[in-house]
Short mmCIF file of C-alpha atoms in Angstrom, two decimals:
data_model
loop_
_atom_site.label_atom_id
_atom_site.label_comp_id
_atom_site.label_asym_id
_atom_site.label_seq_id
_atom_site.Cartn_x
_atom_site.Cartn_y
_atom_site.Cartn_z
CA VAL A 897 40.03 25.19 51.24
CA THR A 898 39.01 27.59 53.61
CA GLY A 899 41.42 29.42 55.62
CA SER A 900 43.47 27.39 58.63
CA HIS A 901 42.70 26.99 61.81
CA GLU A 902 46.30 27.31 62.52
CA ALA A 903 48.18 30.26 61.19
CA HIS A 904 50.48 28.85 58.21
CA ASP A 905 54.43 29.72 58.76
CA ILE A 906 54.83 31.53 56.64
CA SER A 907 58.86 30.91 56.92
CA VAL A 908 57.79 27.35 55.15
CA LEU A 909 55.99 28.53 52.90
CA PHE A 910 58.73 30.72 51.75
CA GLU A 911 60.99 28.13 50.86
CA ALA A 912 58.97 25.54 49.71
CA HIS A 913 57.39 28.03 47.23
CA ALA A 914 60.05 31.49 47.07
CA ALA A 915 61.94 29.97 43.96
CA ASP A 916 59.25 29.29 42.02
CA LEU A 917 57.72 33.03 42.38
CA TYR A 918 60.76 34.42 41.96
CA ARG A 919 60.74 33.27 38.60
CA TYR A 920 57.54 33.71 37.94
CA ALA A 921 58.40 37.43 38.36
CA TYR A 922 61.60 37.65 36.90
CA ARG A 923 59.90 35.77 33.86
CA ARG A 924 57.22 38.74 33.53
CA CYS A 925 59.87 41.49 34.76
CA ALA A 926 63.17 40.65 33.58
CA SER A 927 65.12 42.26 36.36
CA GLU A 928 66.39 40.59 39.08
CA HIS A 929 65.52 44.11 41.34
CA ASP A 930 61.44 43.69 40.50
CA ALA A 931 61.69 40.23 41.15
CA GLU A 932 62.82 40.26 44.44
CA GLU A 933 60.35 43.40 44.88
CA VAL A 934 57.39 41.41 43.53
CA VAL A 935 58.69 38.23 46.02
CA ALA A 936 59.03 40.69 49.10
CA GLU A 937 55.47 41.60 49.09
CA THR A 938 53.54 38.85 47.75
CA PHE A 939 55.03 37.24 50.86
CA ALA A 940 54.18 40.83 53.39
CA VAL A 941 51.01 39.93 51.65
CA ALA A 942 50.68 36.58 52.49
CA TRP A 943 52.18 37.54 56.42
CA ARG A 944 49.53 39.69 57.07
CA ARG A 945 47.06 37.27 55.62
CA ARG A 946 48.49 33.86 57.20
CA GLU A 947 44.91 33.44 59.00
CA ASP A 948 42.70 33.17 55.78
CA LEU A 949 45.76 30.88 53.78
CA PRO A 950 44.78 27.51 52.68
CA GLN A 951 46.29 24.52 53.47
CA GLY A 952 48.40 22.18 51.25
CA GLU A 953 48.29 22.89 47.47
CA PRO A 954 45.92 25.46 47.61
CA ALA A 955 48.75 27.99 49.03
CA ARG A 956 50.71 27.53 46.48
CA LEU A 957 48.15 28.95 44.30
CA TRP A 958 46.99 31.69 46.33
CA LEU A 959 50.96 33.06 46.46
CA PHE A 960 50.90 32.85 42.66
CA GLY A 961 47.14 34.34 42.79
CA THR A 962 48.83 37.15 44.75
CA ALA A 963 52.32 37.70 43.26
CA ARG A 964 49.92 38.67 40.06
CA MET A 965 47.92 41.31 41.62
CA VAL A 966 51.76 42.54 42.85
CA LEU A 967 52.96 42.25 39.80
CA HIS A 968 49.72 44.29 37.83
CA ASN A 969 50.32 46.62 40.78
CA THR A 970 53.70 47.19 39.70
CA ARG A 971 53.10 47.81 36.01
CA ARG A 972 50.73 50.68 37.03
CA ARG A 973 53.34 52.49 38.75
CA LEU A 974 56.49 51.71 37.20
CA ARG A 975 55.50 51.77 33.44
CA ARG A 976 58.88 51.43 32.05
CA GLN A 977 57.64 49.79 28.83
CA GLN A 978 60.52 51.08 26.86
CA ARG A 979 63.39 49.95 28.62
CA LEU A 980 61.36 46.51 29.70
CA THR A 981 61.31 45.75 25.84
CA GLU A 982 64.65 46.47 25.15
CA ARG A 983 65.93 44.61 28.62
CA LEU A 984 63.72 41.68 27.18
CA ARG A 985 64.56 41.36 23.94
CA GLN A 986 68.51 41.59 24.62
CA ARG A 987 68.14 39.19 27.00
CA TRP A 988 66.12 37.12 24.32
CA THR A 989 68.80 37.63 22.06
CA SER A 990 72.17 37.60 23.59
CA ASP A 991 71.74 37.02 27.77
CA ARG A 992 71.42 33.25 27.03
CA GLY A 993 74.29 32.89 25.13
CA LEU A 994 72.26 32.79 21.37
CA ASN A 995 74.00 32.98 18.49
CA PRO A 996 72.98 35.72 15.78
CA GLY A 997 71.03 32.57 12.94
CA HIS A 998 67.86 31.79 12.25
CA ARG A 999 67.42 30.71 15.58
CA VAL A 1000 67.47 34.33 17.34
CA VAL A 1001 65.62 35.46 14.71
CA ALA A 1002 63.07 33.27 15.14
CA GLN A 1003 63.23 34.04 19.03
CA ASP A 1004 62.89 36.86 18.43
CA ARG A 1005 59.36 36.50 16.49
CA LEU A 1006 57.74 34.09 19.25
CA GLN A 1007 58.98 36.78 21.57
CA ARG A 1008 57.03 39.71 19.46
CA ALA A 1009 54.16 37.60 18.92
CA LEU A 1010 53.84 37.31 22.83
CA GLU A 1011 53.80 40.64 22.96
CA ALA A 1012 51.41 40.99 20.64
CA LEU A 1013 49.18 38.94 22.51
CA SER A 1014 46.74 41.03 25.14
CA ALA A 1015 47.74 40.33 28.52
CA ASN A 1016 45.01 37.67 29.60
CA ASP A 1017 46.06 35.45 26.57
CA ARG A 1018 49.49 35.81 27.47
CA GLU A 1019 49.34 35.20 30.78
CA VAL A 1020 47.18 32.10 30.35
CA LEU A 1021 49.79 30.37 28.58
CA GLN A 1022 52.38 31.66 30.08
CA LEU A 1023 51.27 29.58 33.41
CA LEU A 1024 50.57 26.74 31.19
CA ALA A 1025 54.21 26.52 29.64
CA TRP A 1026 56.68 28.02 32.46
CA GLU A 1027 54.28 27.79 35.54
CA GLU A 1028 53.65 24.38 34.56
CA LEU A 1029 50.48 24.79 35.78
CA SER A 1030 47.22 22.71 34.72
CA ALA A 1031 44.08 24.16 33.80
CA ALA A 1032 42.69 23.60 36.92
CA GLU A 1033 45.03 25.61 39.19
CA ILE A 1034 45.53 28.25 36.61
CA ALA A 1035 41.86 28.83 36.80
CA VAL A 1036 42.69 29.56 40.45
CA VAL A 1037 45.25 31.47 39.85
CA LEU A 1038 43.13 33.09 37.72
CA ASP A 1039 40.03 33.22 39.64
CA ILE A 1040 38.23 32.20 36.28
CA SER A 1041 36.46 28.86 36.01
CA VAL A 1042 38.15 25.62 34.25
CA PRO A 1043 36.29 26.12 30.67
CA ALA A 1044 37.03 29.67 30.11
CA VAL A 1045 41.09 28.44 31.29
CA TRP A 1046 40.86 26.23 27.96
CA LYS A 1047 38.93 28.82 26.22
CA ARG A 1048 41.40 31.55 26.70
CA LEU A 1049 44.38 28.54 25.63
CA GLU A 1050 42.86 27.81 22.57
CA ARG A 1051 41.90 31.62 21.56
CA ALA A 1052 45.69 32.18 22.99
CA ARG A 1053 47.04 29.42 20.75
CA ARG A 1054 45.48 30.70 17.74
CA ARG A 1055 46.23 34.27 17.78
CA LEU A 1056 50.07 33.15 18.84
CA THR A 1057 50.06 30.56 15.61
CA ALA A 1058 48.80 32.96 13.66
CA GLN A 1059 51.33 35.84 14.61
CA LEU A 1060 53.34 33.03 13.93
CA GLU A 1061 52.87 32.37 10.35
CA PRO A 1062 55.82 33.05 7.44
CA GLU A 1063 55.09 37.23 7.27
CA ARG A 1064 53.50 38.58 3.89
CA PRO A 1065 55.67 41.16 1.68
CA GLU A 1066 54.86 44.24 3.08
CA HIS A 1067 51.95 46.28 2.40
CA PRO A 1068 50.03 49.05 3.69
CA MET A 1069 47.09 47.01 4.99
CA ASN A 1070 49.22 43.65 5.89
CA HIS A 1071 50.97 46.67 8.36
CA ARG A 1072 51.18 45.79 12.08
CA ALA A 1073 52.19 48.15 15.10
CA ALA A 1074 55.39 47.14 16.43
CA PRO A 1075 54.87 45.81 20.50
CA SER A 1076 56.92 48.43 21.43
CA ALA A 1077 54.68 50.91 20.00
CA ARG A 1078 51.46 49.92 21.80
CA THR A 1079 50.37 53.00 24.20
CA THR A 1080 49.37 51.08 26.96
CA ALA A 1081 52.88 51.35 29.03
CA GLU A 1082 53.71 48.17 31.64
CA ASP A 1083 57.12 46.87 33.14
CA CYS A 1084 56.23 43.34 34.48
CA ARG A 1085 53.24 41.52 32.94
CA MET B 85 50.26 24.65 15.36
CA ASN B 86 48.46 22.79 18.26
CA LEU B 87 48.69 23.97 22.08
CA THR B 88 51.38 21.21 22.38
CA ASP B 89 53.83 22.96 19.75
CA VAL B 90 53.24 26.22 20.74
CA THR B 91 54.08 25.37 25.13
CA ASP B 92 56.82 23.54 23.68
CA GLN B 93 58.57 26.59 22.36
CA LEU B 94 57.81 28.65 24.97
CA ARG B 95 59.49 26.31 27.59
CA GLU B 96 62.61 26.69 24.75
CA GLN B 97 62.63 30.08 25.52
CA ASP B 98 61.72 30.25 29.21
CA PRO B 99 63.51 33.56 30.65
CA ALA B 100 64.27 31.89 33.59
CA ALA B 101 65.40 28.26 32.70
CA ASN B 102 68.69 29.22 34.39
CA VAL B 103 67.58 31.29 37.18
CA ALA B 104 68.72 30.16 40.31
CA PHE B 105 67.05 31.19 43.25
CA ASP B 106 67.84 29.81 47.12
CA ALA B 107 64.97 30.20 49.75
CA THR B 108 66.88 29.86 52.15
CA GLY B 109 70.44 31.72 51.01
CA PRO B 110 71.33 35.21 51.78
CA THR B 111 68.60 36.66 49.19
CA GLY B 112 65.84 34.55 49.98
CA ARG B 113 66.57 35.46 54.21
CA ARG B 114 66.89 39.00 53.28
CA LEU B 115 63.67 39.21 51.14
CA LEU B 116 62.15 36.68 54.18
CA ALA B 117 63.36 39.94 56.35
CA GLN B 118 61.59 42.30 54.22
CA ALA B 119 58.30 40.84 54.34
CA ARG B 120 58.78 40.22 57.76
CA ARG B 121 58.67 44.25 58.05
CA ARG B 122 56.04 44.80 55.80
CA GLN B 123 53.28 43.14 56.94
CA TYR B 124 52.94 45.68 59.44
CA ARG B 125 52.45 48.75 56.70
CA THR B 126 49.89 50.07 56.39
CA ARG B 127 49.86 53.73 55.36
CA ARG B 128 52.43 56.91 55.96
CA PRO B 129 52.21 58.35 58.73
CA THR B 130 50.44 62.00 58.92
CA ARG B 131 52.38 64.30 61.27
CA ARG B 132 50.51 66.51 63.85
CA ARG B 133 51.82 68.82 66.23
CA GLN B 134 52.15 67.38 69.84
CA PRO B 135 49.59 69.35 71.65
CA ALA B 136 50.20 71.83 74.40
CA ARG B 137 50.12 70.79 77.29
CA ARG B 138 48.86 72.79 80.49
CA ARG B 139 49.39 71.53 83.76
CA GLN B 140 50.48 72.88 86.68
CA LEU B 141 54.06 72.45 88.13
CA ALA B 142 53.35 70.40 91.28
CA ASN B 143 57.49 71.37 92.66
CA GLY B 144 60.38 73.02 91.45
CA ARG B 145 62.77 70.93 93.54
CA LEU B 146 65.52 69.53 91.32
CA ILE B 147 67.87 66.59 91.62
CA PRO B 148 70.97 66.08 89.67
CA VAL B 149 70.72 63.97 86.90
CA LEU B 150 73.25 60.93 85.77
CA ALA B 151 73.59 61.28 82.34
CA GLY B 152 75.24 58.20 81.32
CA LEU B 153 77.20 58.29 77.92
CA ALA B 154 75.66 55.21 76.65
CA THR B 155 75.76 54.42 73.24
CA LEU B 156 73.41 52.71 70.23
CA VAL B 157 73.85 51.97 67.01
CA VAL B 158 71.56 52.56 64.87
CA ALA B 159 72.09 51.77 60.86
CA SER B 160 70.68 53.66 57.92
CA LEU B 161 69.26 56.97 58.99
CA LEU B 162 68.93 58.85 56.07
CA VAL B 163 71.19 61.81 56.39
CA LEU B 164 71.71 64.74 53.92
CA PRO B 165 74.23 67.34 54.16
CA SER B 166 73.42 70.66 54.42
CA GLY B 167 75.73 74.10 54.39
CA SER B 168 74.97 75.03 58.54
CA GLY B 169 75.22 71.48 59.67
CA PRO B 170 74.00 68.02 59.44
CA ALA B 171 70.47 67.19 58.00
CA ILE B 172 68.67 64.67 58.41
CA ALA B 173 65.18 64.86 55.87
CA GLY B 174 62.55 65.85 57.56
CA TRP B 175 63.82 66.31 61.04
CA THR B 176 62.17 69.46 62.77
CA THR B 177 62.71 70.95 65.82
CA GLN B 178 58.90 69.88 67.47
CA PRO B 179 58.30 66.58 67.38
CA ASP B 180 55.24 64.80 65.77
CA MET B 181 52.58 62.87 67.56
CA LEU B 182 51.90 59.33 66.98
CA ASP B 183 48.40 58.11 67.47
CA GLY B 184 47.02 55.08 68.36
CA GLU B 185 47.68 53.24 65.21
CA GLU B 186 51.33 54.43 64.59
CA ARG B 187 52.43 53.97 67.55
CA ALA B 188 51.29 49.96 67.77
CA GLU B 189 52.40 49.79 64.10
CA PHE B 190 55.61 50.58 65.54
CA ASP B 191 55.53 48.92 68.31
CA ALA B 192 55.00 45.85 65.97
CA LEU B 193 57.81 46.93 63.68
CA CYS B 194 60.27 46.91 66.82
CA ARG B 195 58.65 43.84 67.99
CA SER B 196 59.02 41.67 64.81
CA MET B 197 62.94 42.37 64.28
CA VAL B 198 63.43 40.13 67.18
CA ASP B 199 64.70 37.08 66.59
CA THR B 200 64.81 38.15 63.16
CA GLU B 201 66.82 36.14 60.55
CA ASP B 202 67.36 39.82 58.46
CA PRO B 203 71.33 39.05 56.74
CA GLU B 204 72.05 43.01 56.76
CA ALA B 205 70.26 43.61 60.35
CA ARG B 206 72.58 40.76 62.10
CA SER B 207 75.46 42.08 59.90
CA LEU B 208 75.52 45.39 61.74
CA GLY B 209 75.99 43.90 65.21
CA HIS B 210 72.86 44.96 67.12
CA LEU B 211 72.07 43.47 70.13
CA ARG B 212 68.10 43.18 69.93
CA MET B 213 67.11 43.21 73.39
CA ILE B 214 63.37 43.97 73.21
CA THR B 215 61.28 40.70 74.98
CA ASP B 216 58.03 40.01 75.85
CA ASP B 217 58.27 42.11 79.17
CA SER B 218 59.26 45.11 77.02
CA ASP B 219 56.70 48.00 77.22
CA LEU B 220 57.63 50.94 74.79
CA VAL B 221 57.08 53.86 76.92
CA ILE B 222 58.01 57.02 74.48
CA ALA B 223 58.22 56.87 71.06
CA ASP B 224 59.76 60.39 69.41
CA ARG B 225 59.17 60.96 65.94
CA ARG B 226 60.69 63.63 63.73
CA GLY B 227 60.25 64.34 60.37
CA GLN B 228 61.03 60.94 58.66
CA ILE B 229 62.74 58.52 62.17
CA THR B 230 61.04 57.61 64.98
CA ILE B 231 62.76 56.47 67.73
CA GLY B 232 61.31 54.02 70.39
CA ILE B 233 62.02 53.68 74.13
CA TYR B 234 61.48 50.29 75.68
CA VAL B 235 61.63 49.61 79.39
CA GLU B 236 62.18 46.44 81.24
CA PRO B 237 61.04 45.94 84.71
CA ASP B 238 64.96 45.86 85.72
CA GLY B 239 65.47 48.66 83.79
CA ARG B 240 67.44 47.66 80.52
CA ILE B 241 66.57 50.12 77.87
CA SER B 242 66.17 49.26 74.14
CA VAL B 243 65.87 51.36 71.68
CA CYS B 244 64.55 50.87 68.33
CA ASP B 245 64.06 53.05 65.18
CA VAL B 246 61.88 53.40 62.45
CA ARG B 247 62.96 55.80 59.21
CA ASP B 248 60.24 56.19 56.54
CA ASP B 249 62.08 55.85 53.19
CA ASP B 250 59.95 57.94 50.79
CA GLU B 251 56.82 58.49 49.69
CA GLU B 252 56.32 55.38 48.83
CA LEU B 253 57.81 53.22 51.22
CA PRO B 254 56.07 53.32 54.31
CA PRO B 255 58.39 52.68 57.37
CA SER B 256 61.21 50.66 57.41
CA VAL B 257 63.34 48.87 60.77
CA GLY B 258 67.12 50.18 60.44
CA GLY B 259 67.91 48.38 63.63
CA PHE B 260 68.25 48.85 66.84
CA THR B 261 70.45 47.46 69.69
CA ALA B 262 69.93 48.33 73.96
CA TYR B 263 72.26 49.20 76.53
CA GLY B 264 71.02 48.92 80.62
CA ALA B 265 70.73 52.05 82.17
CA PRO B 266 73.39 53.87 83.66
CA ASP B 267 74.42 51.24 86.04
CA GLY B 268 72.08 48.67 85.18
CA ARG B 269 69.83 49.90 87.56
CA PRO B 270 66.17 50.33 87.35
CA ILE B 271 65.06 53.88 86.88
CA PRO B 272 64.25 55.18 89.46
CA PRO B 273 60.52 56.04 90.19
CA GLU B 274 59.77 59.73 89.09
CA GLN B 275 59.82 62.03 91.56
CA GLU B 276 57.49 65.38 91.97
CA GLY B 277 58.68 68.34 90.09
CA THR B 278 62.23 66.98 88.73
CA PHE B 279 63.42 65.55 85.58
CA GLU B 280 66.10 62.81 84.92
CA VAL B 281 68.36 61.95 82.63
CA VAL B 282 68.60 58.58 81.88
CA HIS B 283 70.11 57.38 78.51
CA GLU B 284 71.66 59.52 75.76
CA PRO B 285 71.32 57.77 72.42
CA GLY B 286 73.75 58.16 69.75
CA PHE B 287 73.05 57.74 66.00
CA ARG B 288 75.59 56.39 63.59
CA ALA B 289 74.48 57.22 60.17
CA GLY B 290 77.47 57.00 57.73
CA THR B 291 80.90 58.68 57.59
CA GLY B 292 80.53 61.77 60.56
CA ALA B 293 76.82 61.95 59.88
CA ALA B 294 75.45 60.91 63.11
CA GLY B 295 72.60 61.53 65.45
CA LEU B 296 72.31 62.33 68.80
CA GLY B 297 69.49 61.98 71.48
CA VAL B 298 68.09 62.26 75.00
CA TYR B 299 65.83 60.41 76.77
CA GLY B 300 64.48 60.35 80.96
CA ARG B 301 61.87 60.60 83.05
CA LEU B 302 60.27 63.59 84.24
CA ASP B 303 57.45 64.62 86.77
CA PRO B 304 54.58 64.65 84.60
CA ASP B 305 53.08 67.56 85.57
CA ILE B 306 56.10 69.34 83.81
CA ASP B 307 55.11 71.06 80.38
CA THR B 308 57.94 71.37 78.17
CA LEU B 309 61.02 70.13 78.44
CA ARG B 310 63.49 72.35 75.31
CA VAL B 311 66.21 70.19 74.88
CA GLN B 312 69.48 72.93 73.79
CA LEU B 313 72.01 72.47 72.06
CA ASP B 314 75.77 73.50 71.45
CA ASP B 315 74.70 75.37 68.30
CA GLY B 316 72.21 77.26 69.23
CA ARG B 317 69.31 75.78 68.47
CA THR B 318 66.56 73.87 70.15
CA LEU B 319 64.31 71.96 70.63
CA ASP B 320 61.51 70.19 72.38
CA ALA B 321 60.89 67.39 73.64
CA THR B 322 58.42 64.08 73.64
CA ILE B 323 57.02 64.20 76.91
CA GLU B 324 54.81 60.88 77.75
CA GLY B 325 53.27 59.49 80.97
CA GLY B 326 56.15 60.60 82.63
CA HIS B 327 58.93 59.89 80.16
CA PHE B 328 60.52 62.57 77.86
CA MET B 329 62.44 61.92 74.56
CA GLY B 330 64.39 64.15 71.98
CA TRP B 331 66.92 63.89 69.00
CA TRP B 332 68.59 65.79 66.17
CA PRO B 333 71.40 65.37 63.64
CA THR B 334 74.93 65.50 64.29
CA ARG B 335 78.47 65.01 63.13
CA CYS B 336 80.97 63.73 65.18
CA THR B 337 84.84 63.19 65.10
CA GLY B 338 85.47 59.42 65.17
CA HIS B 339 83.06 57.63 67.27
CA TYR B 340 79.78 60.01 68.07
CA ALA B 341 80.66 57.58 71.84
CA SER B 342 83.99 60.44 72.05
CA GLY B 343 81.63 63.27 72.49
CA ASN B 344 83.40 64.88 69.34
CA CYS B 345 80.41 65.71 67.82
CA SER B 346 78.91 68.98 66.80
CA PRO B 347 76.15 70.26 67.82
CA ALA B 348 75.66 67.88 71.20
CA LEU B 349 73.14 68.68 74.25
CA GLU B 350 74.40 71.41 76.21
CA ALA B 351 71.33 72.11 78.70
CA ILE B 352 67.80 71.10 79.30
CA GLU B 353 65.01 73.28 80.26
CA ALA B 354 61.74 72.50 82.10
CA ILE B 355 59.05 75.14 81.56
CA ASP B 356 56.01 75.00 83.49
CA ALA B 357 52.46 76.04 81.77
CA ASP B 358 52.49 79.96 82.27
CA GLY B 359 56.25 79.66 80.18
CA ASN B 360 58.21 80.25 83.16
CA LEU B 361 61.72 78.14 83.30
CA VAL B 362 61.21 76.01 86.37
CA ASP B 363 64.90 73.93 86.18
CA ARG B 364 67.63 74.44 83.95
CA LYS B 365 70.49 71.57 83.30
CA VAL B 366 73.75 71.67 81.70
CA ARG B 367 76.52 70.09 80.91
CA ASP B 368 79.01 69.00 83.77
CA THR B 369 82.17 70.69 82.27
CA ASN B 370 83.89 67.80 84.64
CA GLY B 371 81.96 64.77 83.10
CA PRO B 372 79.57 63.84 80.88
CA ASP B 373 76.54 64.26 83.32
CA LEU B 374 74.45 67.26 83.30
CA VAL B 375 73.67 69.25 86.75
CA PRO B 376 72.08 71.60 88.02
CA ASP B 377 72.34 75.01 86.83
CA PRO B 378 73.00 77.77 89.16
CA GLN B 379 72.02 80.50 87.71
CA ALA B 380 68.74 78.86 86.53
CA ARG B 381 67.58 78.04 90.14
CA ASP B 382 68.27 81.46 91.15
CA ALA B 383 65.61 82.01 88.07
CA THR B 384 62.97 79.40 88.75
CA PRO B 385 59.94 81.79 90.71
CA PRO B 386 59.02 80.81 94.70
CA ARG B 387 56.82 78.22 94.19
#
């Protein structure tokens, strides 16, 4: 779908999609402030480029793609990986009212496993599970082909599953760096 | 574990599962207003000195001025305390010239605030009177703050301020309000060799902190207008197309419209291209207006 002949009413778009974009950003930032910032910046871009915005459902995907780029810029600028990791961990284990126990351990493991994935693999899984986008929609957001989406999904699943396998006894050869020790600092992901 | 299992596990642990966001609520309206303002953001303006103009003053005749103490509320101006008096970050005695692009940006930002849904702006109780008929006649930038004057065909004046937040964030609109010219009359046509104060806006910026300004019309041949404050400091007004504008940081006891602000406007001097004082108006001790300074009249060189 090409740009619209009639410019979008950004207010209408905002009403329809801002909540989804806010949650999209919140899932990756674990910060209300940062999520709000992403939403505001995303719609500022939409306003600037309203003549080029596609009509209908593709507009929603366009917004997701823009929010993703805004997040990318935020990552580069902020670089607060340690604080984010701690926030996320706290949120995952306490903010949601979870009690200590096996479930928390399982969630923590899943989170750690997710963090151990590459950014591309993690993003494709999150778009599928959290934003509930189809492979075709993910392809639009990430600007890649549908087969590439499936390929990444399969790879992400395989790696995540491997990460979630029962931990083997500690051995120097099995040592894996903790996610927080990654050298590439990110704030929102 | 298959893909469905993985995604199911992730869904169960969605960090935003219980996150609510009402796009039509206060937060949503605030973000929408932010986005609307940011659409005009491009780059941080660069500072340029206003080039000196070299024109001959055609006529030294002066007319009395009416300095209506109209008021203006502009919120969120960044005011920093200092030992010697109030300071607004980056404020300078010399104005910075806006180029065409920066001026267009400023204009677009101000106009974007009309009919805004920004709840913060509304909560300030500002009147917003910039209309399609309003013309941005002058913009005065000093440091982080730019003040623009809009004039409608009937003479009503609107004032808009734009503030640079920091090195990262481009200008933002703090809000604007508008009051008519004194008595609601149109701005008089410019008269040869004269200047006239039309509006003296005030800028609230927190408890006791404020800015004061002066706007008026002048003969286009006047080269320099120097604003003198009662603390001895001076600033050069921006001159543009027969209009002039200048503002300065101040502190007030009570409301700035009460007149209990320091520093405050004491006098305005008109200077010709040769650096000669050709006119001086001082604050009337019996009222709010500026009146011709007899001593300055005597000092005005014959023309």
